[in-house]
PDB file of C-alpha atoms and ligand atoms in Angstrom:
ATOM      1  CA  MET A  22      94.047  70.748  94.722  1.00 95.00           C
ATOM      2  CA  GLU A  23      94.545  72.272  91.134  1.00 95.00           C
ATOM      3  CA  ILE A  24      98.335  73.489  90.778  1.00 97.00           C
ATOM      4  CA  ILE A  25      98.338  75.601  87.064  1.00 96.00           C
ATOM      5  CA  VAL A  26     101.532  76.801  86.154  1.00 97.00           C
ATOM      6  CA  GLN A  27     101.989  79.857  83.903  1.00 96.00           C
ATOM      7  CA  PRO A  28     105.471  81.407  82.394  1.00 96.00           C
ATOM      8  CA  ASP A  29     104.597  84.698  84.168  1.00 98.00           C
ATOM      9  CA  SER A  30     101.860  86.921  86.044  1.00 98.00           C
ATOM     10  CA  GLN A  31     100.379  88.456  83.557  1.00 98.00           C
ATOM     11  CA  LYS A  32      99.370  85.123  81.682  1.00 97.00           C
ATOM     12  CA  ALA A  33      98.234  83.609  84.937  1.00 97.00           C
ATOM     13  CA  SER A  34      95.898  86.544  85.665  1.00 98.00           C
ATOM     14  CA  TRP A  35      94.294  86.342  82.071  1.00 97.00           C
ATOM     15  CA  LEU A  36      93.419  82.768  83.447  1.00 96.00           C
ATOM     16  CA  ALA A  37      92.036  83.808  86.407  1.00 98.00           C
ATOM     17  CA  ALA A  38      89.996  86.766  84.656  1.00 98.00           C
ATOM     18  CA  LYS A  39      88.686  84.188  82.003  1.00 96.00           C
ATOM     19  CA  LEU A  40      87.554  82.060  84.794  1.00 97.00           C
ATOM     20  CA  ILE A  41      85.805  85.032  86.850  1.00 98.00           C
ATOM     21  CA  LYS A  42      84.144  85.962  83.556  1.00 98.00           C
ATOM     22  CA  LYS A  43      82.801  82.931  83.123  1.00 97.00           C
ATOM     23  CA  ILE A  44      81.231  82.504  86.605  1.00 98.00           C
ATOM     24  CA  ILE A  45      79.982  85.828  86.241  1.00 98.00           C
ATOM     25  CA  LEU A  46      78.486  84.918  82.886  1.00 97.00           C
ATOM     26  CA  GLU A  47      76.661  81.934  83.955  1.00 96.00           C
ATOM     27  CA  LYS A  48      75.486  82.769  87.547  1.00 97.00           C
ATOM     28  CA  PRO A  49      72.265  85.006  87.841  1.00 97.00           C
ATOM     29  CA  ARG A  50      73.719  86.592  90.771  1.00 97.00           C
ATOM     30  CA  PRO A  51      77.276  85.805  91.021  1.00 98.00           C
ATOM     31  CA  VAL A  52      79.040  86.110  94.684  1.00 98.00           C
ATOM     32  CA  ILE A  53      82.516  87.085  94.071  1.00 98.00           C
ATOM     33  CA  GLY A  54      85.119  87.318  97.137  1.00 98.00           C
ATOM     34  CA  LEU A  55      88.294  89.807  96.425  1.00 98.00           C
ATOM     35  CA  ALA A  56      91.351  90.229  98.177  1.00 98.00           C
ATOM     36  CA  THR A  57      93.622  93.459  97.768  1.00 97.00           C
ATOM     37  CA  GLY A  58      97.423  93.651  97.489  1.00 95.00           C
ATOM     38  CA  ASN A  59      99.944  93.352  94.702  1.00 96.00           C
ATOM     39  CA  THR A  60      99.187  89.628  93.446  1.00 98.00           C
ATOM     40  CA  PRO A  61      95.597  90.671  91.946  1.00 98.00           C
ATOM     41  CA  LEU A  62      96.033  93.916  90.525  1.00 98.00           C
ATOM     42  CA  PHE A  63      96.950  92.909  86.857  1.00 98.00           C
ATOM     43  CA  LEU A  64      93.430  90.808  87.605  1.00 98.00           C
ATOM     44  CA  TYR A  65      91.897  93.684  88.164  1.00 98.00           C
ATOM     45  CA  LYS A  66      93.171  95.710  84.983  1.00 98.00           C
ATOM     46  CA  LEU A  67      91.513  92.744  82.838  1.00 98.00           C
ATOM     47  CA  LEU A  68      88.033  92.843  84.002  1.00 98.00           C
ATOM     48  CA  ILE A  69      88.193  96.596  83.952  1.00 98.00           C
ATOM     49  CA  LYS A  70      89.287  95.880  80.335  1.00 98.00           C
ATOM     50  CA  MET A  71      86.441  92.838  79.947  1.00 98.00           C
ATOM     51  CA  TYR A  72      83.914  95.884  81.125  1.00 98.00           C
ATOM     52  CA  ARG A  73      85.092  98.288  78.754  1.00 98.00           C
ATOM     53  CA  GLU A  74      85.154  96.222  75.726  1.00 98.00           C
ATOM     54  CA  GLY A  75      81.485  95.086  76.660  1.00 97.00           C
ATOM     55  CA  SER A  76      82.101  91.485  76.975  1.00 97.00           C
ATOM     56  CA  LEU A  77      81.489  91.823  80.913  1.00 98.00           C
ATOM     57  CA  ASP A  78      78.891  93.210  83.086  1.00 98.00           C
ATOM     58  CA  PHE A  79      79.268  93.966  86.651  1.00 98.00           C
ATOM     59  CA  SER A  80      75.422  94.975  87.650  1.00 98.00           C
ATOM     60  CA  ARG A  81      74.443  91.419  88.892  1.00 98.00           C
ATOM     61  CA  VAL A  82      78.186  91.126  91.052  1.00 98.00           C
ATOM     62  CA  VAL A  83      77.661  91.011  94.753  1.00 98.00           C
ATOM     63  CA  THR A  84      81.373  90.935  96.012  1.00 98.00           C
ATOM     64  CA  PHE A  85      82.957  90.593  99.508  1.00 98.00           C
ATOM     65  CA  ASN A  86      86.488  91.183 100.552  1.00 98.00           C
ATOM     66  CA  LEU A  87      88.353  89.218 102.328  1.00 98.00           C
ATOM     67  CA  ASP A  88      89.775  91.799 105.070  1.00 98.00           C
ATOM     68  CA  GLU A  89      90.235  95.244 106.163  1.00 98.00           C
ATOM     69  CA  TYR A  90      92.266  97.000 108.267  1.00 97.00           C
ATOM     70  CA  VAL A  91      90.742  97.644 112.160  1.00 97.00           C
ATOM     71  CA  GLY A  92      90.843 101.556 112.710  1.00 96.00           C
ATOM     72  CA  LEU A  93      90.761 103.149 109.379  1.00 95.00           C
ATOM     73  CA  SER A  94      88.058 104.734 107.761  1.00 94.00           C
ATOM     74  CA  PRO A  95      86.987 103.628 104.670  1.00 93.00           C
ATOM     75  CA  GLY A  96      88.235 106.481 103.141  1.00 93.00           C
ATOM     76  CA  HIS A  97      91.577 106.180 104.467  1.00 95.00           C
ATOM     77  CA  PRO A  98      93.986 106.079 101.616  1.00 95.00           C
ATOM     78  CA  SER A  99      95.708 102.931 102.648  1.00 95.00           C
ATOM     79  CA  SER A 100      92.300 101.281 103.722  1.00 96.00           C
ATOM     80  CA  TYR A 101      91.036  98.004 101.597  1.00 97.00           C
ATOM     81  CA  HIS A 102      88.089  99.886 100.824  1.00 97.00           C
ATOM     82  CA  HIS A 103      89.397 102.737  99.126  1.00 97.00           C
ATOM     83  CA  PHE A 104      92.044 100.312  97.248  1.00 97.00           C
ATOM     84  CA  MET A 105      88.996  98.458  95.845  1.00 98.00           C
ATOM     85  CA  TRP A 106      87.363 101.723  94.700  1.00 98.00           C
ATOM     86  CA  GLU A 107      90.405 102.984  92.914  1.00 97.00           C
ATOM     87  CA  ASN A 108      91.671  99.817  91.798  1.00 98.00           C
ATOM     88  CA  LEU A 109      88.363  98.144  90.077  1.00 98.00           C
ATOM     89  CA  PHE A 110      85.022  99.497  91.611  1.00 98.00           C
ATOM     90  CA  SER A 111      84.994 102.673  90.098  1.00 98.00           C
ATOM     91  CA  GLN A 112      86.120 101.682  87.090  1.00 98.00           C
ATOM     92  CA  ILE A 113      82.980  99.258  86.544  1.00 98.00           C
ATOM     93  CA  ASN A 114      79.438  99.038  86.770  1.00 98.00           C
ATOM     94  CA  ILE A 115      79.254  97.724  89.858  1.00 98.00           C
ATOM     95  CA  ARG A 116      76.050  98.453  91.973  1.00 98.00           C
ATOM     96  CA  PRO A 117      77.994 100.216  95.403  1.00 98.00           C
ATOM     97  CA  GLU A 118      75.203  98.449  97.307  1.00 98.00           C
ATOM     98  CA  SER A 119      76.524  94.814  95.982  1.00 98.00           C
ATOM     99  CA  VAL A 120      79.840  95.715  97.440  1.00 98.00           C
ATOM    100  CA  HIS A 121      81.229  94.366 100.784  1.00 98.00           C
ATOM    101  CA  PHE A 122      83.623  94.933 103.361  1.00 98.00           C
ATOM    102  CA  PRO A 123      84.110  94.469 106.630  1.00 97.00           C
ATOM    103  CA  ASN A 124      83.894  97.875 108.509  1.00 97.00           C
ATOM    104  CA  GLY A 125      87.156  98.747 110.631  1.00 95.00           C
ATOM    105  CA  LEU A 126      85.679 101.596 112.093  1.00 96.00           C
ATOM    106  CA  ALA A 127      82.688  99.324 113.656  1.00 96.00           C
ATOM    107  CA  ALA A 128      80.954  99.969 117.192  1.00 96.00           C
ATOM    108  CA  ASP A 129      80.962  96.832 118.168  1.00 97.00           C
ATOM    109  CA  LEU A 130      83.571  94.656 116.261  1.00 97.00           C
ATOM    110  CA  GLN A 131      82.888  90.879 117.216  1.00 96.00           C
ATOM    111  CA  ALA A 132      79.034  91.747 116.622  1.00 98.00           C
ATOM    112  CA  HIS A 133      80.102  93.193 113.028  1.00 98.00           C
ATOM    113  CA  CYS A 134      82.372  90.213 112.541  1.00 98.00           C
ATOM    114  CA  GLN A 135      79.085  88.153 112.717  1.00 98.00           C
ATOM    115  CA  ASP A 136      77.056  90.148 110.748  1.00 98.00           C
ATOM    116  CA  TYR A 137      79.587  89.658 107.949  1.00 98.00           C
ATOM    117  CA  GLU A 138      79.285  86.143 107.967  1.00 98.00           C
ATOM    118  CA  GLN A 139      75.699  86.569 107.837  1.00 98.00           C
ATOM    119  CA  GLU A 140      75.467  88.644 104.630  1.00 98.00           C
ATOM    120  CA  ILE A 141      78.049  86.453 103.099  1.00 98.00           C
ATOM    121  CA  GLU A 142      75.201  83.789 103.390  1.00 98.00           C
ATOM    122  CA  LYS A 143      72.192  85.913 102.787  1.00 98.00           C
ATOM    123  CA  ALA A 144      74.108  86.349  99.833  1.00 98.00           C
ATOM    124  CA  GLY A 145      73.826  82.570  98.981  1.00 98.00           C
ATOM    125  CA  GLY A 146      77.809  82.002  99.846  1.00 98.00           C
ATOM    126  CA  ILE A 147      80.656  83.001  97.336  1.00 98.00           C
ATOM    127  CA  ASP A 148      81.354  81.268  93.849  1.00 98.00           C
ATOM    128  CA  ILE A 149      84.686  82.042  93.726  1.00 98.00           C
ATOM    129  CA  GLN A 150      87.421  83.304  96.830  1.00 99.00           C
ATOM    130  CA  VAL A 151      90.216  85.041  95.319  1.00 98.00           C
ATOM    131  CA  LEU A 152      93.517  84.427  97.736  1.00 98.00           C
ATOM    132  CA  GLY A 153      96.951  85.719  97.781  1.00 98.00           C
ATOM    133  CA  ILE A 154      99.204  84.026 100.000  1.00 98.00           C
ATOM    134  CA  GLY A 155     101.632  85.838 102.493  1.00 97.00           C
ATOM    135  CA  VAL A 156     105.074  84.825 102.323  1.00 97.00           C
ATOM    136  CA  ASN A 157     104.428  83.162 106.180  1.00 97.00           C
ATOM    137  CA  GLY A 158     101.381  81.149 104.547  1.00 98.00           C
ATOM    138  CA  HIS A 159      98.744  83.423 105.603  1.00 98.00           C
ATOM    139  CA  ILE A 160      95.822  83.846 103.327  1.00 98.00           C
ATOM    140  CA  GLY A 161      93.422  86.574 104.280  1.00 98.00           C
ATOM    141  CA  TYR A 162      94.779  87.493 107.835  1.00 97.00           C
ATOM    142  CA  ASN A 163      94.588  84.091 108.966  1.00 98.00           C
ATOM    143  CA  GLU A 164      98.178  84.093 110.609  1.00 97.00           C
ATOM    144  CA  PRO A 165     100.336  81.157 111.456  1.00 98.00           C
ATOM    145  CA  THR A 166      98.351  79.332 114.441  1.00 98.00           C
ATOM    146  CA  SER A 167      94.949  80.840 113.538  1.00 98.00           C
ATOM    147  CA  SER A 168      92.332  77.742 113.529  1.00 98.00           C
ATOM    148  CA  LEU A 169      91.646  76.176 110.668  1.00 97.00           C
ATOM    149  CA  SER A 170      88.241  76.398 111.039  1.00 98.00           C
ATOM    150  CA  SER A 171      87.954  80.086 112.244  1.00 98.00           C
ATOM    151  CA  ARG A 172      85.557  82.629 110.904  1.00 98.00           C
ATOM    152  CA  THR A 173      85.490  86.432 110.657  1.00 98.00           C
ATOM    153  CA  ARG A 174      87.182  88.045 113.391  1.00 98.00           C
ATOM    154  CA  ILE A 175      89.881  90.120 114.338  1.00 98.00           C
ATOM    155  CA  GLU A 176      93.326  89.467 113.841  1.00 97.00           C
ATOM    156  CA  ILE A 177      96.645  90.553 115.116  1.00 97.00           C
ATOM    157  CA  LEU A 178      99.059  91.067 112.019  1.00 97.00           C
ATOM    158  CA  THR A 179     102.689  89.967 112.537  1.00 96.00           C
ATOM    159  CA  GLU A 180     105.795  92.257 112.479  1.00 96.00           C
ATOM    160  CA  GLN A 181     106.138  89.996 108.488  1.00 94.00           C
ATOM    161  CA  THR A 182     103.038  91.118 107.429  1.00 95.00           C
ATOM    162  CA  ARG A 183     102.580  94.752 108.967  1.00 96.00           C
ATOM    163  CA  LYS A 184     106.486  94.834 107.135  1.00 94.00           C
ATOM    164  CA  SER A 185     105.304  93.370 103.723  1.00 92.00           C
ATOM    165  CA  ASN A 186     102.329  96.083 104.120  1.00 93.00           C
ATOM    166  CA  ALA A 187     104.541  98.968 104.673  1.00 94.00           C
ATOM    167  CA  VAL A 188     104.668  99.296 100.642  1.00 91.00           C
ATOM    168  CA  PHE A 189     100.851 100.723 100.886  1.00 90.00           C
ATOM    169  CA  PHE A 190     101.771 103.255 103.758  1.00 93.00           C
ATOM    170  CA  GLY A 191     104.106 105.839 104.333  1.00 88.00           C
ATOM    171  CA  SER A 192     106.296 102.930 106.637  1.00 91.00           C
ATOM    172  CA  LYS A 193     105.739 100.353 108.925  1.00 92.00           C
ATOM    173  CA  ASP A 194     104.813 102.260 111.481  1.00 93.00           C
ATOM    174  CA  GLU A 195     101.875 103.551 110.148  1.00 94.00           C
ATOM    175  CA  VAL A 196     100.329 100.118 109.568  1.00 95.00           C
ATOM    176  CA  PRO A 197      97.431  99.138 112.084  1.00 96.00           C
ATOM    177  CA  PHE A 198      98.666  96.367 114.334  1.00 97.00           C
ATOM    178  CA  LYS A 199      94.992  94.884 113.681  1.00 97.00           C
ATOM    179  CA  ALA A 200      92.561  93.755 110.964  1.00 98.00           C
ATOM    180  CA  ILE A 201      89.078  92.201 110.754  1.00 98.00           C
ATOM    181  CA  THR A 202      89.707  88.916 108.164  1.00 98.00           C
ATOM    182  CA  MET A 203      87.578  86.140 107.252  1.00 98.00           C
ATOM    183  CA  GLY A 204      88.485  83.202 109.052  1.00 98.00           C
ATOM    184  CA  ILE A 205      89.721  80.073 107.679  1.00 98.00           C
ATOM    185  CA  GLY A 206      86.543  78.419 107.793  1.00 98.00           C
ATOM    186  CA  THR A 207      84.866  80.818 106.090  1.00 98.00           C
ATOM    187  CA  ILE A 208      87.074  80.988 103.182  1.00 98.00           C
ATOM    188  CA  LEU A 209      87.171  77.033 102.925  1.00 98.00           C
ATOM    189  CA  GLU A 210      83.326  77.643 102.160  1.00 98.00           C
ATOM    190  CA  ALA A 211      83.363  79.616  98.912  1.00 98.00           C
ATOM    191  CA  ARG A 212      82.645  77.211  96.121  1.00 98.00           C
ATOM    192  CA  ILE A 213      85.828  77.741  94.231  1.00 98.00           C
ATOM    193  CA  CYS A 214      89.071  78.758  96.030  1.00 98.00           C
ATOM    194  CA  LEU A 215      91.773  80.840  93.550  1.00 98.00           C
ATOM    195  CA  LEU A 216      94.844  81.540  95.182  1.00 98.00           C
ATOM    196  CA  MET A 217      97.427  83.489  92.720  1.00 98.00           C
ATOM    197  CA  ALA A 218     100.969  84.116  93.678  1.00 98.00           C
ATOM    198  CA  PHE A 219     103.547  85.101  91.977  1.00 98.00           C
ATOM    199  CA  GLY A 220     107.440  85.761  92.430  1.00 98.00           C
ATOM    200  CA  GLN A 221     110.278  84.145  94.025  1.00 98.00           C
ATOM    201  CA  LYS A 222     109.769  85.058  97.065  1.00 97.00           C
ATOM    202  CA  LYS A 223     106.661  83.536  97.327  1.00 98.00           C
ATOM    203  CA  ALA A 224     107.741  80.305  96.712  1.00 98.00           C
ATOM    204  CA  ARG A 225     108.580  78.649 100.239  1.00 98.00           C
ATOM    205  CA  ALA A 226     104.995  79.458 101.613  1.00 98.00           C
ATOM    206  CA  VAL A 227     103.455  77.917  98.228  1.00 98.00           C
ATOM    207  CA  ALA A 228     105.429  74.863  98.633  1.00 98.00           C
ATOM    208  CA  GLN A 229     104.570  74.417 101.887  1.00 98.00           C
ATOM    209  CA  ALA A 230     100.742  75.269 101.435  1.00 98.00           C
ATOM    210  CA  VAL A 231     100.552  72.796  98.148  1.00 98.00           C
ATOM    211  CA  GLU A 232     103.216  70.010  99.305  1.00 98.00           C
ATOM    212  CA  GLY A 233     103.529  70.400 103.008  1.00 98.00           C
ATOM    213  CA  PRO A 234     101.723  68.807 105.550  1.00 98.00           C
ATOM    214  CA  LEU A 235      98.139  70.006 106.967  1.00 98.00           C
ATOM    215  CA  THR A 236      99.165  72.824 109.719  1.00 98.00           C
ATOM    216  CA  ALA A 237      97.960  76.128 111.357  1.00 98.00           C
ATOM    217  CA  MET A 238     101.655  77.272 111.029  1.00 98.00           C
ATOM    218  CA  VAL A 239     100.446  77.348 107.530  1.00 98.00           C
ATOM    219  CA  PRO A 240      96.892  78.630 106.606  1.00 98.00           C
ATOM    220  CA  ALA A 241      97.249  78.137 103.444  1.00 98.00           C
ATOM    221  CA  SER A 242      97.811  74.647 103.691  1.00 98.00           C
ATOM    222  CA  ALA A 243      93.852  74.411 104.559  1.00 98.00           C
ATOM    223  CA  LEU A 244      93.254  74.768 100.944  1.00 98.00           C
ATOM    224  CA  GLN A 245      94.320  70.730 100.921  1.00 98.00           C
ATOM    225  CA  LEU A 246      90.716  70.415 102.669  1.00 98.00           C
ATOM    226  CA  HIS A 247      88.478  72.428  99.516  1.00 98.00           C
ATOM    227  CA  PRO A 248      87.288  70.191  96.947  1.00 97.00           C
ATOM    228  CA  GLN A 249      87.872  73.107  94.262  1.00 97.00           C
ATOM    229  CA  ALA A 250      90.935  74.997  95.330  1.00 98.00           C
ATOM    230  CA  ILE A 251      92.819  76.464  92.251  1.00 97.00           C
ATOM    231  CA  VAL A 252      96.381  77.387  92.746  1.00 98.00           C
ATOM    232  CA  LEU A 253      97.639  79.800  89.801  1.00 98.00           C
ATOM    233  CA  LEU A 254     101.457  80.318  90.166  1.00 98.00           C
ATOM    234  CA  ASP A 255     103.911  82.023  87.540  1.00 98.00           C
ATOM    235  CA  GLN A 256     107.303  80.505  87.206  1.00 98.00           C
ATOM    236  CA  ASP A 257     108.986  81.908  89.786  1.00 98.00           C
ATOM    237  CA  ALA A 258     106.666  81.203  92.615  1.00 98.00           C
ATOM    238  CA  THR A 259     107.595  77.076  91.621  1.00 98.00           C
ATOM    239  CA  THR A 260     110.780  76.846  92.709  1.00 98.00           C
ATOM    240  CA  GLU A 261     110.239  75.047  95.524  1.00 98.00           C
ATOM    241  CA  LEU A 262     107.825  72.476  94.363  1.00 98.00           C
ATOM    242  CA  LYS A 263     108.835  68.905  94.419  1.00 98.00           C
ATOM    243  CA  TYR A 264     106.156  67.591  92.218  1.00 97.00           C
ATOM    244  CA  LEU A 265     106.224  70.414  89.399  1.00 97.00           C
ATOM    245  CA  ASP A 266     106.598  68.472  86.398  1.00 96.00           C
ATOM    246  CA  TYR A 267     103.585  66.780  87.177  1.00 96.00           C
ATOM    247  CA  TYR A 268     101.242  69.671  87.413  1.00 96.00           C
ATOM    248  CA  LYS A 269     102.511  70.851  84.113  1.00 94.00           C
ATOM    249  CA  TRP A 270     101.737  67.433  83.162  1.00 93.00           C
ATOM    250  CA  VAL A 271      98.321  67.017  84.491  1.00 92.00           C
ATOM    251  CA  TYR A 272      97.450  70.704  82.945  1.00 91.00           C
ATOM    252  CA  ASP A 273      98.374  69.761  79.718  1.00 90.00           C
ATOM    253  CA  HIS A 274      96.194  66.692  79.938  1.00 89.00           C
ATOM    254  CA  LYS A 275      93.564  68.567  80.837  1.00 84.00           C
ATOM    255  CA  PRO A 276      91.239  69.903  77.871  1.00 71.00           C
ATOM    256  CA  GLU A 277      88.746  71.775  79.931  1.00 75.00           C
ATOM    257  CA  TRP A 278      91.307  74.503  80.463  1.00 72.00           C
ATOM    258  CA  GLN A 279      92.573  74.587  77.148  1.00 65.00           C
ATOM    259  CA  GLU A 280      89.308  76.482  76.289  1.00 63.00           C
ATOM    260  CA  TYR A 281      90.455  79.346  78.467  1.00 65.00           C
TER     261      TYR A 281
HETATM  262  C1  LIG B 309      94.788  91.134 101.356  1.00 86.16           C
HETATM  263  C2  LIG B 309      95.226  89.529 101.740  1.00 86.16           C
HETATM  264  C3  LIG B 309      96.574  89.041 101.985  1.00 86.16           C
HETATM  265  C4  LIG B 309      97.193  89.032 100.440  1.00 86.16           C
HETATM  266  C5  LIG B 309      98.501  88.432 100.718  1.00 86.16           C
HETATM  267  C6  LIG B 309      99.193  88.862  99.872  1.00 86.16           C
HETATM  268  O1  LIG B 309      93.559  91.205 100.687  1.00 86.16           O
HETATM  269  O2  LIG B 309      93.816  89.275 102.367  1.00 86.16           O
HETATM  270  O3  LIG B 309      96.265  87.956 102.237  1.00 86.16           O
HETATM  271  O4  LIG B 309      96.659  88.485 100.013  1.00 86.16           O
HETATM  272  O5  LIG B 309      99.278  89.177 101.855  1.00 86.16           O
HETATM  273  O6  LIG B 309      99.770  89.860  99.520  1.00 86.16           O
HETATM  274  P1  LIG B 309     100.596  90.534  98.083  1.00 86.16           P
HETATM  275  O7  LIG B 309      99.691  90.129  96.887  1.00 86.16           O
HETATM  276  O8  LIG B 309     100.360  92.596  98.155  1.00 86.16           O
HETATM  277  O9  LIG B 309     101.789  89.811  98.111  1.00 86.16           O
END
């Protein structure tokens, strides 16, 4: 795992945007895995800025979102489909047919989950997967106790997750109980995993994921198995890390990061 600490979430998002830009420029058909929620919002603003300035072209980019609520139509204002079009896709030149979401309204949800896996495979796999982390250590909607080799499937959300997500709805009661999520095994197949975590409230989950044991109770700890997992943090999210000085020292001595 590569742990990178930046003074604040905006600087951290800049680094994420530059890394994604590099991948988009390098690959003939870049495949990017995306997350919703508060964490990547500034990153998406930066990608839009790069597009508007003419330094980034999304016409060859293919995307797969991590998750979607079961039972919400794409047009629902709190669906992840709507979130992504609102905060990114409508403001860049991505082709609508290159954008993929789990469909929370699929008639056969199980079969749809398998189809989603196949779509990712057909696209050649995910080059970089953007991830946030829940306060309970979830990635995607793989809640604690999820199998570390799970695939795309329906997951029941914890009450804590529904509470955290209430800001995107009128109240917690309106947050669906179920979501389709890429599994941990699916996420681990991305060539790069980029986990971003900002703010004091993520500090405990970050420390458990990075320095704790590999355990299904902290799904993000599965990233310890990944050969190229980057954990991008602001200062506030680092307060429970024991080896913080070491991570900073490593970063300062890695010239390849300085080019970003
Ligand atoms: C969202 C997702 C979730 C969030 C996580 C953090 O697509 O997969 O795992 O990344 O719940 O949410 P925020 O960023 O709102 O704190």
